Amino acid sequence: MSAHASRVPVEERLFSVVLALVATENGLTRDEILRSVQGYRQRFEEGGAGPSLERQFERDKEDLRDLGIPLEVLEEPGRAGDNHGLRYRIPKKRYDMPSDVVFTAEERALLALAAAVWRQGSLSAQSRRALTKLRGVGAEPVEPLIGLAPRLNAREASFEPLSRALERHLAVRFSYLKPGDAGPRARVVEPHALVQHRGRWHLYGWDRGADAVRTFLLTRITGQVTLTSDVFAPPGGDPAGQALRELDLLWERQSARLLVAEGSEAALQLSRRVSPAPAGPGGGPAGHGSVLAAHYTDLHVFADELAGYGPEVVVAAPRKLREAVIGRLRSVAAAHAKEPPAAPERLAPVRPPAAASAGHATDRVVLLLALIPYVLEHGSVTVPEAAQHFGVAAERIRRAVRLIAVSGVPGQSRRYLPGDLFDIDWDDFEDHDRIVLTHLVAIDEVPRLSAREAAALIAGLQYLQPWLAGEQRAGEASLMAKLVRSSSAEPSAVAVDAGAPDDRIGPLRAAIEQARQVEFDYHSVGGETMRRIVDPLRLDAIDDAWYLRGWCHTRQAVRTFRLERVSGLRATARPTVFRAGSLPIPERIFDGTGADFVIDVEVDDGYLPMIVAYLEADTPVVRRGEAWRTTVRAAHVHGVKRLAARLCGRLRVIEPASARRAVAEWAREGLAGYAVPAPPRPQSP
């Protein structure tokens, strides 16, 4: 391959094929595309239409479909079934954003907020591209809700392939670690919906092996999700709504009677699961002063959580849940009573399976396709104005303009003559940093949203619903209907059950808006309680967990407080020293410090995806037989005890020895509450 062919960027090739296929009425064959379209023709001239170039074209078709570009395939008359005679085109009426769908200024701002809630995972890329397209039709960048920074995560490695399969109605294969099973089992599933319920993502679909509809927890999907070529007919109705209704019914129907230590971490966290009225005081082992009726969706998943609380909670009923927790605590105690395996000489930087990152080339293509109609609408714009509008660096806009100015269609000559290319006022651009299009080719409208882009915005709106003002909430259904009409296909069935916000949010939002200090008691993960005086700066939500970010006058630093651990909240009349926006707030909720514990752990193969959220981006991971060896950081050993207990002995603390002993003792103390024998204590080295 020549140096020139290798220099054609991916976005230039994709942009060129979009222009060529929009401009043609009769379509182009694959051979015509490879011979004439920029990015393909250079390679074709060097080596012809070989398998490598054909595979590149197939990958590009998939990328265009992912962007919602309606790629139409036509058969030559009399040549049915002949792939060599297929012709490709992009119908402009199906490409253009519908002209009769107009978003009001309020709706544009709300859509920008809905896109902003996705900050991690594959839907963050989808919402980012959707927002770029909407800005192409005039949606302005907006500030976040005052005092709020809600966010949704979809970090599970399985989310991206499942989302893709959901959009294309393809059956998938994966291994699933069903709670209670010794190991993962292979499943073949027709995905119907992806839903988040109580902070956890679930796949809802038809399990071909069970010949029934099943719900799968994404954190228990192990290994790689494989998309098959088997297309299935999507179910009718509202599968995402049906999935959430079924999960809600399970939640309401199933409750456990728990004896909980007052003031403990268990009491704080389980308070979100309690029935309207607690079951009553007393009656449990020493130190367990409250009896709670706590709801749950899945017995085994709840047993994992309860085991993590160790001696802070004892299950009174149901019996199966009680036995499941006892079994988990025994496994944890036994796993940490043995001599730890020898540590490898060196941990190699091998990453575990993680969510796929978004391709930047496709982001750049969307910017090209949105920038053209934006400039057309305004007549001319400066580079800084466009950069601010699209939320990108000015140099990125300049590169996009230069690429647009030399792009076009092959034309009748197939040689990209001047009349086949875009053109700009170069003097204005070079001398005044101003963009003026003087000649257009093929496109003048923003492309429609893809099915997944529309789904990301709809799910973001669902998540925002509890915090919207009355008039915004009333118009949400109309806005969602506009998104459906603006999509190139039926939006994927992705839904979020946001639930009701914490009742501490209202007073804290008011304190942020009024710049007033707040006081409260804060119960740390280590069990200590301290009165804090805080300048509230922002409320962050991650899925269903809420955090206050603020300047703590006790610690003289910005600190993060989980709301479940806040009690005795009082807004004062004192003005804050620091206001919202006056101090930098780290994007990460918790950042490691020099005082953190660094713990060497070993985790069984199928359980590695469950601790990805606890690993830093550069954390080394090494394979060791049927397990993985890595390190986790924790501000307090209590966090490690709870993590190890939740994973039922599938995660073993290796070093330091003090942390290993703490985990074993935590499990033994938990078993003591049930008056059952525990494995022998770990031997001192």
XYZ file of C-alpha atoms in Angstrom:
685
model
C 0.000 0.000 0.000
C 1.328 3.430 -0.892
C 1.842 6.197 1.606
C -0.955 8.198 -0.064
C -3.522 5.418 0.308
C -2.630 4.915 3.935
C -3.123 8.644 4.621
C -6.843 8.691 3.757
C -8.504 8.951 7.193
C -11.389 6.659 8.084
C -13.773 9.602 8.496
C -12.883 10.901 5.031
C -13.671 7.518 3.486
C -16.984 7.192 5.361
C -17.938 10.791 4.582
C -17.127 10.237 0.902
C -19.224 7.087 0.609
C -22.190 8.853 2.264
C -21.927 11.702 -0.254
C -21.632 9.307 -3.191
C -24.599 7.146 -2.161
C -26.852 10.123 -1.372
C -26.036 11.674 -4.753
C -26.912 8.576 -6.812
C -30.534 7.807 -7.725
C -29.960 4.399 -9.295
C -27.370 3.226 -6.796
C -23.749 2.125 -7.184
C -22.456 -1.420 -7.292
C -19.756 -2.469 -4.876
C -17.280 -2.531 -7.762
C -18.190 1.026 -8.759
C -17.764 2.201 -5.153
C -14.379 0.538 -4.774
C -13.160 1.888 -8.122
C -14.277 5.490 -7.698
C -15.007 6.632 -4.124
C -12.318 8.465 -2.177
C -10.593 6.158 0.325
C -11.356 3.016 -1.691
C -10.140 4.006 -5.119
C -6.543 4.548 -3.959
C -6.335 0.977 -2.692
C -8.190 -0.339 -5.729
C -5.682 1.303 -8.084
C -2.850 -0.432 -6.230
C -4.226 -3.918 -5.722
C -7.691 -4.254 -7.216
C -10.815 -5.392 -5.398
C -9.145 -7.949 -3.168
C -10.632 -9.621 -0.053
C -9.081 -6.998 2.255
C -10.721 -4.080 0.447
C -14.054 -5.914 0.269
C -13.923 -6.585 4.007
C -13.216 -2.900 4.601
C -16.338 -1.993 2.634
C -18.407 -4.483 4.677
C -17.114 -2.932 7.925
C -17.913 0.540 6.628
C -21.487 -0.512 5.837
C -21.882 -1.656 9.431
C -20.495 1.660 10.717
C -22.958 3.613 8.554
C -25.889 1.543 9.799
C -24.722 2.138 13.385
C -24.908 5.876 12.673
C -28.508 5.536 11.470
C -27.607 6.081 7.813
C -30.336 4.250 5.805
C -28.299 2.118 3.404
C -30.655 0.692 0.774
C -29.708 -2.388 -1.276
C -31.266 -2.820 -4.733
C -31.204 -5.927 -6.918
C -30.648 -5.652 -10.654
C -33.777 -6.645 -12.619
C -33.483 -10.272 -13.680
C -30.477 -10.891 -11.350
C -32.199 -11.848 -8.099
C -29.772 -13.411 -5.641
C -26.700 -12.200 -7.545
C -24.610 -10.297 -4.991
C -22.344 -8.890 -7.697
C -25.322 -7.068 -9.199
C -26.426 -5.418 -5.955
C -26.580 -1.633 -6.005
C -26.303 0.617 -2.943
C -27.839 4.019 -2.301
C -28.935 6.271 0.560
C -32.481 7.621 -0.035
C -32.322 11.286 0.882
C -35.891 11.368 2.213
C -34.988 8.647 4.717
C -31.623 10.287 5.452
C -32.846 13.827 6.228
C -34.181 14.744 9.653
C -37.968 15.189 9.119
C -38.686 18.815 8.276
C -41.971 18.807 10.203
C -40.295 17.747 13.446
C -39.298 20.957 15.185
C -37.776 21.024 18.645
C -38.562 24.025 20.822
C -35.791 25.768 22.749
C -36.985 24.082 25.966
C -37.001 20.676 24.287
C -33.514 21.194 22.867
C -32.199 22.056 26.311
C -33.896 19.008 27.810
C -32.452 16.728 25.109
C -28.993 18.119 25.814
C -29.480 17.203 29.476
C -30.755 13.733 28.559
C -27.623 13.158 26.485
C -25.365 14.433 29.261
C -26.522 11.846 31.802
C -24.646 9.165 29.835
C -21.006 9.569 30.789
C -19.690 5.999 30.668
C -20.377 2.933 28.586
C -21.490 2.457 25.001
C -24.624 4.616 25.268
C -22.428 7.581 26.114
C -21.122 7.385 22.525
C -24.662 7.046 21.153
C -25.963 10.016 23.147
C -22.917 12.104 22.204
C -23.549 11.488 18.500
C -27.254 12.168 18.910
C -26.449 15.487 20.575
C -24.107 16.426 17.720
C -26.886 15.754 15.203
C -29.386 17.767 17.228
C -26.957 20.659 17.436
C -26.814 20.512 13.649
C -30.497 21.498 13.654
C -29.976 24.196 16.250
C -30.006 22.576 19.701
C -27.913 24.828 21.914
C -25.435 23.589 24.535
C -26.849 24.187 28.014
C -25.676 24.186 31.583
C -26.636 21.161 33.689
C -29.602 21.319 36.033
C -28.717 23.715 38.829
C -26.946 21.794 41.555
C -27.481 18.406 39.869
C -25.202 16.141 37.840
C -27.158 12.905 37.329
C -25.449 10.198 35.330
C -26.182 6.735 34.060
C -23.572 4.035 33.622
C -23.570 1.051 31.320
C -20.055 -0.192 31.953
C -20.719 -3.914 31.622
C -18.725 -5.377 28.725
C -21.853 -7.159 27.496
C -23.901 -3.970 27.088
C -22.449 -2.838 23.750
C -22.859 -6.149 21.838
C -26.294 -6.716 23.378
C -27.351 -3.201 22.370
C -26.146 -3.861 18.833
C -27.984 -7.204 18.692
C -31.120 -5.567 20.065
C -31.059 -2.963 17.298
C -30.561 -5.579 14.564
C -32.839 -8.280 16.039
C -30.044 -10.859 16.137
C -29.868 -13.793 18.535
C -26.809 -13.860 20.803
C -24.684 -16.463 22.555
C -23.063 -15.929 25.942
C -22.095 -17.733 29.135
C -24.216 -16.879 32.145
C -23.302 -17.441 35.765
C -26.683 -18.136 37.310
C -26.739 -17.431 41.047
C -26.330 -20.679 42.916
C -24.630 -22.543 40.030
C -21.049 -23.759 40.336
C -20.044 -22.271 36.978
C -21.351 -20.414 33.914
C -23.582 -22.101 31.313
C -23.950 -21.290 27.619
C -27.162 -19.496 26.613
C -28.684 -18.566 23.266
C -31.069 -15.630 23.658
C -33.218 -13.408 21.447
C -32.781 -9.973 23.112
C -36.037 -8.063 23.557
C -34.988 -5.221 25.884
C -32.225 -3.804 28.073
C -33.530 -2.263 31.293
C -32.027 -0.761 34.398
C -33.930 -1.644 37.568
C -32.814 -0.546 41.029
C -29.405 0.439 39.656
C -28.723 -2.869 37.857
C -28.844 -3.561 34.125
C -30.841 -6.570 32.918
C -31.331 -8.302 29.587
C -34.917 -9.358 28.919
C -35.341 -11.871 26.138
C -36.365 -15.280 24.830
C -34.062 -18.017 26.138
C -34.058 -20.664 23.410
C -32.694 -23.326 25.738
C -35.449 -22.775 28.297
C -38.023 -22.042 25.567
C -39.292 -19.145 27.663
C -38.778 -15.463 28.391
C -36.016 -14.900 30.928
C -34.300 -11.946 32.607
C -30.508 -11.927 32.922
C -28.367 -9.696 35.134
C -25.627 -8.205 32.960
C -22.975 -8.441 35.676
C -23.387 -12.231 35.557
C -22.745 -12.517 31.821
C -19.192 -13.831 31.573
C -16.822 -13.844 28.639
C -17.742 -12.490 25.229
C -21.230 -11.943 23.827
C -21.358 -13.317 20.270
C -23.852 -12.001 17.745
C -25.197 -14.755 15.509
C -26.485 -14.260 11.966
C -29.893 -15.525 13.068
C -32.475 -12.748 12.666
C -35.657 -13.061 14.743
C -38.980 -11.253 14.577
C -39.098 -8.631 17.358
C -41.904 -9.008 19.883
C -44.877 -6.692 19.732
C -45.952 -4.300 22.447
C -43.558 -2.709 24.903
C -40.961 -5.316 25.973
C -38.922 -2.817 28.013
C -42.009 -1.720 29.937
C -43.026 -5.350 30.410
C -39.564 -6.187 31.777
C -39.707 -3.330 34.292
C -43.242 -4.259 35.359
C -42.203 -7.854 35.995
C -39.172 -6.745 38.004
C -41.352 -4.339 40.006
C -43.813 -7.147 40.766
C -40.992 -9.373 41.959
C -39.689 -6.557 44.132
C -43.058 -5.893 45.741
C -43.936 -9.563 46.191
C -40.668 -10.675 47.771
C -39.547 -9.377 51.140
C -37.227 -10.608 53.843
C -37.372 -10.215 57.615
C -33.975 -8.930 58.686
C -32.441 -8.248 62.090
C -30.205 -5.235 61.569
C -27.656 -3.540 63.828
C -28.727 0.031 64.469
C -26.460 2.711 63.031
C -24.591 0.174 60.909
C -23.772 0.316 57.209
C -26.416 -2.368 56.678
C -29.077 -0.214 58.351
C -28.144 2.757 56.158
C -28.102 0.858 52.868
C -31.099 -1.389 53.513
C -33.300 1.576 54.423
C -33.987 2.040 50.669
C -35.523 -1.432 50.510
C -37.814 -1.146 53.516
C -41.613 -1.398 53.334
C -43.564 1.784 54.176
C -43.531 0.794 57.859
C -40.620 -1.106 59.493
C -41.379 -4.494 60.974
C -40.624 -3.401 64.507
C -37.818 -3.165 67.094
C -35.769 -5.751 68.916
C -35.912 -9.495 69.038
C -32.576 -10.321 67.397
C -29.085 -11.300 68.570
C -27.099 -8.909 70.694
C -26.427 -5.669 68.834
C -29.320 -6.142 66.392
C -31.886 -3.641 67.539
C -34.138 -3.283 64.455
C -36.272 -5.681 62.477
C -36.825 -4.615 58.871
C -39.003 -5.942 56.085
C -36.749 -5.440 53.050
C -37.775 -6.049 49.440
C -35.636 -7.770 46.828
C -35.854 -8.914 43.221
C -33.552 -11.943 43.108
C -32.902 -14.120 46.161
C -29.338 -15.040 45.212
C -28.303 -11.499 44.291
C -29.786 -10.229 47.568
C -27.963 -12.992 49.462
C -24.682 -11.723 47.981
C -25.452 -8.216 49.251
C -26.502 -9.394 52.708
C -23.387 -11.552 53.097
C -21.359 -8.406 52.489
C -22.823 -6.859 55.639
C -21.358 -9.691 57.744
C -22.410 -9.450 61.417
C -24.475 -6.289 60.833
C -27.497 -8.248 59.605
C -29.117 -11.620 60.314
C -31.795 -13.066 58.035
C -34.818 -14.301 59.999
C -36.912 -15.251 56.942
C -37.361 -16.618 54.361
C -35.429 -19.788 55.116
C -33.914 -20.131 51.627
C -32.441 -16.637 51.859
C -31.120 -17.355 55.358
C -29.446 -20.564 54.173
C -28.006 -18.817 51.117
C -26.359 -16.136 53.278
C -24.975 -18.727 55.703
C -23.520 -20.682 52.775
C -21.823 -17.587 51.410
C -20.312 -16.630 54.760
C -18.989 -20.180 55.212
C -17.395 -20.057 51.760
C -15.717 -16.729 52.510
C -14.424 -17.916 55.899
C -13.123 -21.172 54.390
C -11.464 -19.450 51.416
C -9.555 -17.139 53.755
C -8.632 -19.816 56.306
C -6.352 -21.551 53.790
C -2.753 -20.645 53.091
C -2.825 -17.972 50.345
C -1.335 -18.950 46.970
C 2.129 -17.662 46.226
C 2.163 -14.285 44.518
C 3.538 -14.170 40.967
C 6.872 -12.434 40.562
C 5.257 -9.755 38.431
C 1.743 -8.675 37.532
C 1.556 -8.219 33.765
C -0.569 -5.313 32.475
C -3.272 -7.461 30.869
C -6.726 -5.903 31.010
C -9.793 -7.990 31.847
C -12.812 -7.937 29.528
C -14.253 -4.431 29.539
C -16.837 -2.399 27.700
C -15.865 -1.483 24.148
C -14.755 2.104 23.668
C -16.450 4.319 21.117
C -14.757 4.824 17.757
C -13.597 8.427 17.341
C -13.745 8.209 13.530
C -17.520 7.799 13.578
C -17.794 10.784 15.945
C -15.860 12.864 13.421
C -18.129 11.701 10.582
C -21.211 12.816 12.523
C -19.601 16.220 13.122
C -18.990 16.595 9.375
C -22.585 15.682 8.567
C -23.988 18.066 11.209
C -21.631 20.988 10.592
C -22.735 21.489 6.972
C -26.457 22.170 7.681
C -25.536 24.226 10.753
C -23.378 26.577 8.650
C -26.039 26.670 5.929
C -28.704 27.718 8.412
C -26.606 30.624 9.677
C -25.055 31.654 6.360
C -21.672 32.040 7.994
C -20.217 31.295 11.409
C -16.809 31.775 12.954
C -14.741 28.784 13.975
C -14.925 29.710 17.697
C -18.737 29.993 17.449
C -18.997 26.549 15.846
C -16.568 25.050 18.353
C -18.591 26.389 21.274
C -21.857 25.245 19.732
C -20.702 21.656 19.138
C -18.645 21.464 22.310
C -15.344 20.599 20.602
C -11.929 22.221 20.188
C -11.603 24.947 17.571
C -8.848 23.048 15.777
C -11.210 20.104 15.336
C -13.667 22.415 13.555
C -10.871 23.728 11.317
C -9.847 20.194 10.356
C -13.485 19.352 9.598
C -13.878 22.448 7.385
C -10.686 21.655 5.439
C -11.888 18.094 4.880
C -15.357 19.241 3.750
C -13.785 21.718 1.320
C -11.917 18.970 -0.569
C -14.699 16.357 -0.413
C -17.470 15.591 -2.858
C -18.787 12.929 -5.215
C -17.004 11.073 -8.037
C -19.377 12.643 -10.581
C -19.980 11.411 -14.123
C -16.243 11.341 -14.789
C -15.534 9.364 -11.567
C -12.569 11.753 -11.099
C -13.788 14.304 -8.493
C -13.720 17.351 -10.748
C -14.058 20.841 -9.172
C -17.824 21.009 -9.798
C -18.238 17.725 -7.881
C -16.654 19.117 -4.699
C -17.747 21.339 -1.841
C -16.182 24.767 -1.788
C -15.738 27.463 0.847
C -14.679 31.085 0.894
C -11.019 30.368 1.533
C -10.079 34.014 2.089
C -12.692 34.396 4.810
C -11.609 31.117 6.366
C -7.855 31.756 6.291
C -7.956 35.463 7.166
C -10.934 35.733 9.516
C -11.495 32.179 10.817
C -15.000 32.329 9.310
C -16.842 29.465 7.603
C -18.856 30.234 4.476
C -19.953 27.428 2.148
C -19.995 28.577 -1.482
C -20.825 25.252 -3.172
C -22.798 22.272 -1.852
C -22.715 18.613 -2.790
C -25.345 15.930 -2.064
C -26.357 16.843 1.498
C -27.882 19.886 3.147
C -29.731 18.340 6.109
C -28.719 16.572 9.312
C -29.049 12.756 9.247
C -31.721 11.097 11.345
C -30.945 9.575 14.708
C -30.027 5.905 14.798
C -32.220 3.488 16.746
C -29.674 3.358 19.545
C -29.120 7.124 19.586
C -32.854 7.720 19.992
C -33.003 5.001 22.661
C -30.168 6.659 24.616
C -32.010 10.002 24.683
C -35.341 8.404 25.614
C -33.716 6.474 28.474
C -31.965 9.677 29.586
C -35.326 11.461 29.695
C -36.786 8.619 31.770
C -33.911 8.950 34.213
C -34.358 12.739 34.494
C -38.120 12.522 35.005
C -38.149 12.733 38.847
C -36.220 16.041 38.767
C -38.056 17.807 35.958
C -40.331 20.748 36.601
C -44.047 20.189 36.118
C -44.253 21.710 32.627
C -41.153 19.801 31.493
C -42.574 16.541 32.793
C -45.879 17.177 31.048
C -44.142 17.624 27.686
C -41.897 14.587 28.033
C -44.234 12.188 26.179
C -44.509 14.609 23.236
C -40.734 14.982 23.119
C -40.229 11.210 23.117
C -42.688 10.920 20.224
C -40.605 13.436 18.268
C -37.492 11.349 18.910
C -39.243 8.275 17.552
C -40.170 10.182 14.379
C -36.606 11.514 14.068
C -35.116 8.033 14.196
C -34.124 6.045 11.102
C -35.620 2.922 12.736
C -37.737 2.011 15.739
C -35.708 3.044 18.822
C -34.133 0.124 20.620
C -35.973 -1.144 23.681
C -33.825 0.431 26.409
C -35.513 1.710 29.559
C -34.561 3.048 32.978
C -36.550 2.848 36.179
C -35.384 6.029 37.894
C -37.500 5.575 41.010
C -38.191 8.337 43.516
C -35.344 10.702 44.470
C -33.959 10.791 47.995
C -35.936 13.166 50.245
C -32.682 14.924 51.191
C -32.224 16.116 47.607
C -34.801 18.935 47.792
C -33.266 20.742 50.802
C -29.759 20.275 49.426
C -30.706 21.663 46.005
C -32.271 24.680 47.695
C -29.111 25.205 49.764
C -26.968 25.044 46.609
C -29.173 27.548 44.762
C -29.263 29.909 47.760
C -25.541 29.419 48.565
C -26.268 28.421 52.178
C -24.186 26.118 54.366
C -25.600 22.815 55.595
C -24.905 20.746 58.704
C -25.387 17.001 59.130
C -24.115 13.882 60.854
C -22.077 11.690 58.538
C -21.688 7.965 59.184
C -18.461 6.792 57.579
C -17.973 3.338 56.083
C -15.744 2.583 59.060
C -18.646 3.104 61.470
C -17.663 6.538 62.807
C -20.165 9.412 63.042
C -19.088 13.047 62.848
C -20.948 16.345 62.553
C -20.005 18.120 59.331
C -20.405 21.720 58.153
C -20.379 21.840 54.370
C -20.664 24.354 51.531
C -22.815 22.292 49.117
C -21.565 22.544 45.544
C -23.279 19.796 43.556
C -25.406 16.671 43.833
C -24.187 13.743 41.774
C -26.244 10.671 40.984
C -24.775 7.449 39.648
C -27.621 5.159 38.645
C -29.677 4.976 41.873
C -26.994 6.217 44.311
C -26.771 9.894 45.306
C -23.739 11.870 46.491
C -23.223 15.395 47.819
C -20.052 17.127 46.605
C -19.051 20.046 48.788
C -16.391 21.953 50.667
C -16.091 20.341 54.086
C -15.070 22.899 56.721
C -14.010 20.061 59.028
C -11.534 18.604 56.501
C -10.811 21.908 54.689
C -11.177 20.210 51.313
C -13.736 19.142 48.724
C -15.322 15.927 49.936
C -17.938 13.478 48.672
C -20.760 12.282 50.934
C -23.105 9.420 50.101
C -26.643 10.521 51.011
C -27.614 7.264 52.725
C -24.942 8.063 55.308
C -26.255 11.581 55.941
C -28.636 12.150 58.870
C -29.823 15.148 60.871
C -29.548 17.375 57.801
C -30.141 21.075 58.515
C -29.836 24.039 56.158
C -28.377 27.043 57.972
C -28.749 30.775 57.376
C -24.967 31.135 56.950
C -23.755 31.973 53.428
C -21.270 29.614 51.850
C -17.624 30.491 51.432
C -17.572 28.660 48.095
C -20.419 28.652 45.586
C -21.323 26.081 42.943
C -18.873 26.423 40.073
C -16.228 28.259 42.114
C -14.172 25.130 42.867
C -13.071 22.302 40.548
C -14.900 19.064 41.296
C -13.256 15.818 40.149
C -15.293 13.907 37.569
C -14.696 10.658 39.437
C -16.749 10.266 42.594
C -13.860 8.712 44.480
C -10.200 9.186 43.615
C -7.433 7.182 45.163
C -5.143 8.825 47.709
C -1.787 7.985 49.187
C -3.580 6.740 52.311
C -5.579 4.097 50.424
C -5.142 0.403 51.133
C -3.700 -1.515 48.175
C -4.981 -5.089 48.330
C -3.751 -8.043 46.268
C -6.695 -10.270 45.362
C -7.424 -13.369 43.330
C -10.813 -13.739 41.664
C -12.334 -16.712 39.841
C -12.617 -16.413 36.081
C -16.387 -15.968 35.800
C -16.428 -13.318 38.518
C -13.861 -10.930 37.060
C -16.505 -8.677 35.374
C -18.010 -8.067 38.821
C -14.939 -6.189 40.074
C -14.071 -4.184 36.940
C -15.632 -1.101 38.564
C -13.086 -1.393 41.419
C -10.046 -1.378 39.114
C -8.114 1.676 37.970
C -7.605 2.123 34.219
C -3.988 0.949 34.385
C -4.393 -1.773 37.008
C -2.317 -4.831 36.021
C -4.185 -8.142 35.792
C -2.573 -11.554 35.317
C -4.097 -14.922 34.500
C -3.404 -17.649 37.065
C -4.965 -20.983 36.130
C -8.741 -20.589 36.441
C -8.444 -17.261 38.247
C -7.143 -13.720 37.814
C -4.679 -11.912 40.091
C -4.933 -8.141 40.443
C -5.052 -5.322 42.997
C -7.874 -3.146 44.305
C -7.671 0.114 46.205
C -9.869 0.951 49.173
C -10.051 3.892 51.551
C -10.785 1.500 54.423
C -10.437 -2.220 55.004
C -14.212 -2.339 55.628
C -14.774 -1.889 51.890
C -12.591 -4.899 51.100
C -14.365 -7.036 53.726
C -17.738 -6.266 52.201
C -16.552 -6.839 48.630
C -15.005 -10.223 49.470
C -18.071 -11.317 51.420
C -20.418 -10.342 48.579
C -18.466 -12.535 46.164
C -18.974 -15.683 48.263
C -15.359 -16.862 48.359
C -14.891 -16.363 44.617
C -12.617 -13.435 45.478
C -9.761 -14.123 47.887
C -7.649 -11.482 49.570
C -3.990 -12.487 49.233
C -2.055 -9.640 50.816
C -1.658 -7.917 53.167
C -2.163 -10.633 55.763
C -4.021 -8.208 58.039
C -6.683 -7.632 55.363
C -6.967 -11.372 54.745
C -7.506 -12.006 58.454
C -10.038 -9.151 58.621
C -12.118 -10.742 55.845
C -12.045 -14.159 57.540
C -13.027 -12.673 60.892
C -15.826 -10.650 59.261
C -17.333 -13.829 57.863
C -16.918 -15.690 61.180
C -18.655 -12.877 63.073
C -21.470 -13.006 60.539
C -21.870 -16.755 61.076
C -21.921 -16.247 64.859
C -25.170 -14.312 64.463
C -26.753 -17.502 63.091
C -25.203 -19.658 65.827
C -23.637 -21.984 63.252
C -20.046 -23.322 63.256
C -17.413 -21.616 61.142
C -14.283 -23.070 59.503
C -11.079 -22.933 61.558
C -9.423 -19.568 61.950
C -6.650 -18.728 59.469
C -3.193 -19.804 60.560
C -0.705 -17.088 61.401
C 2.326 -17.162 59.132
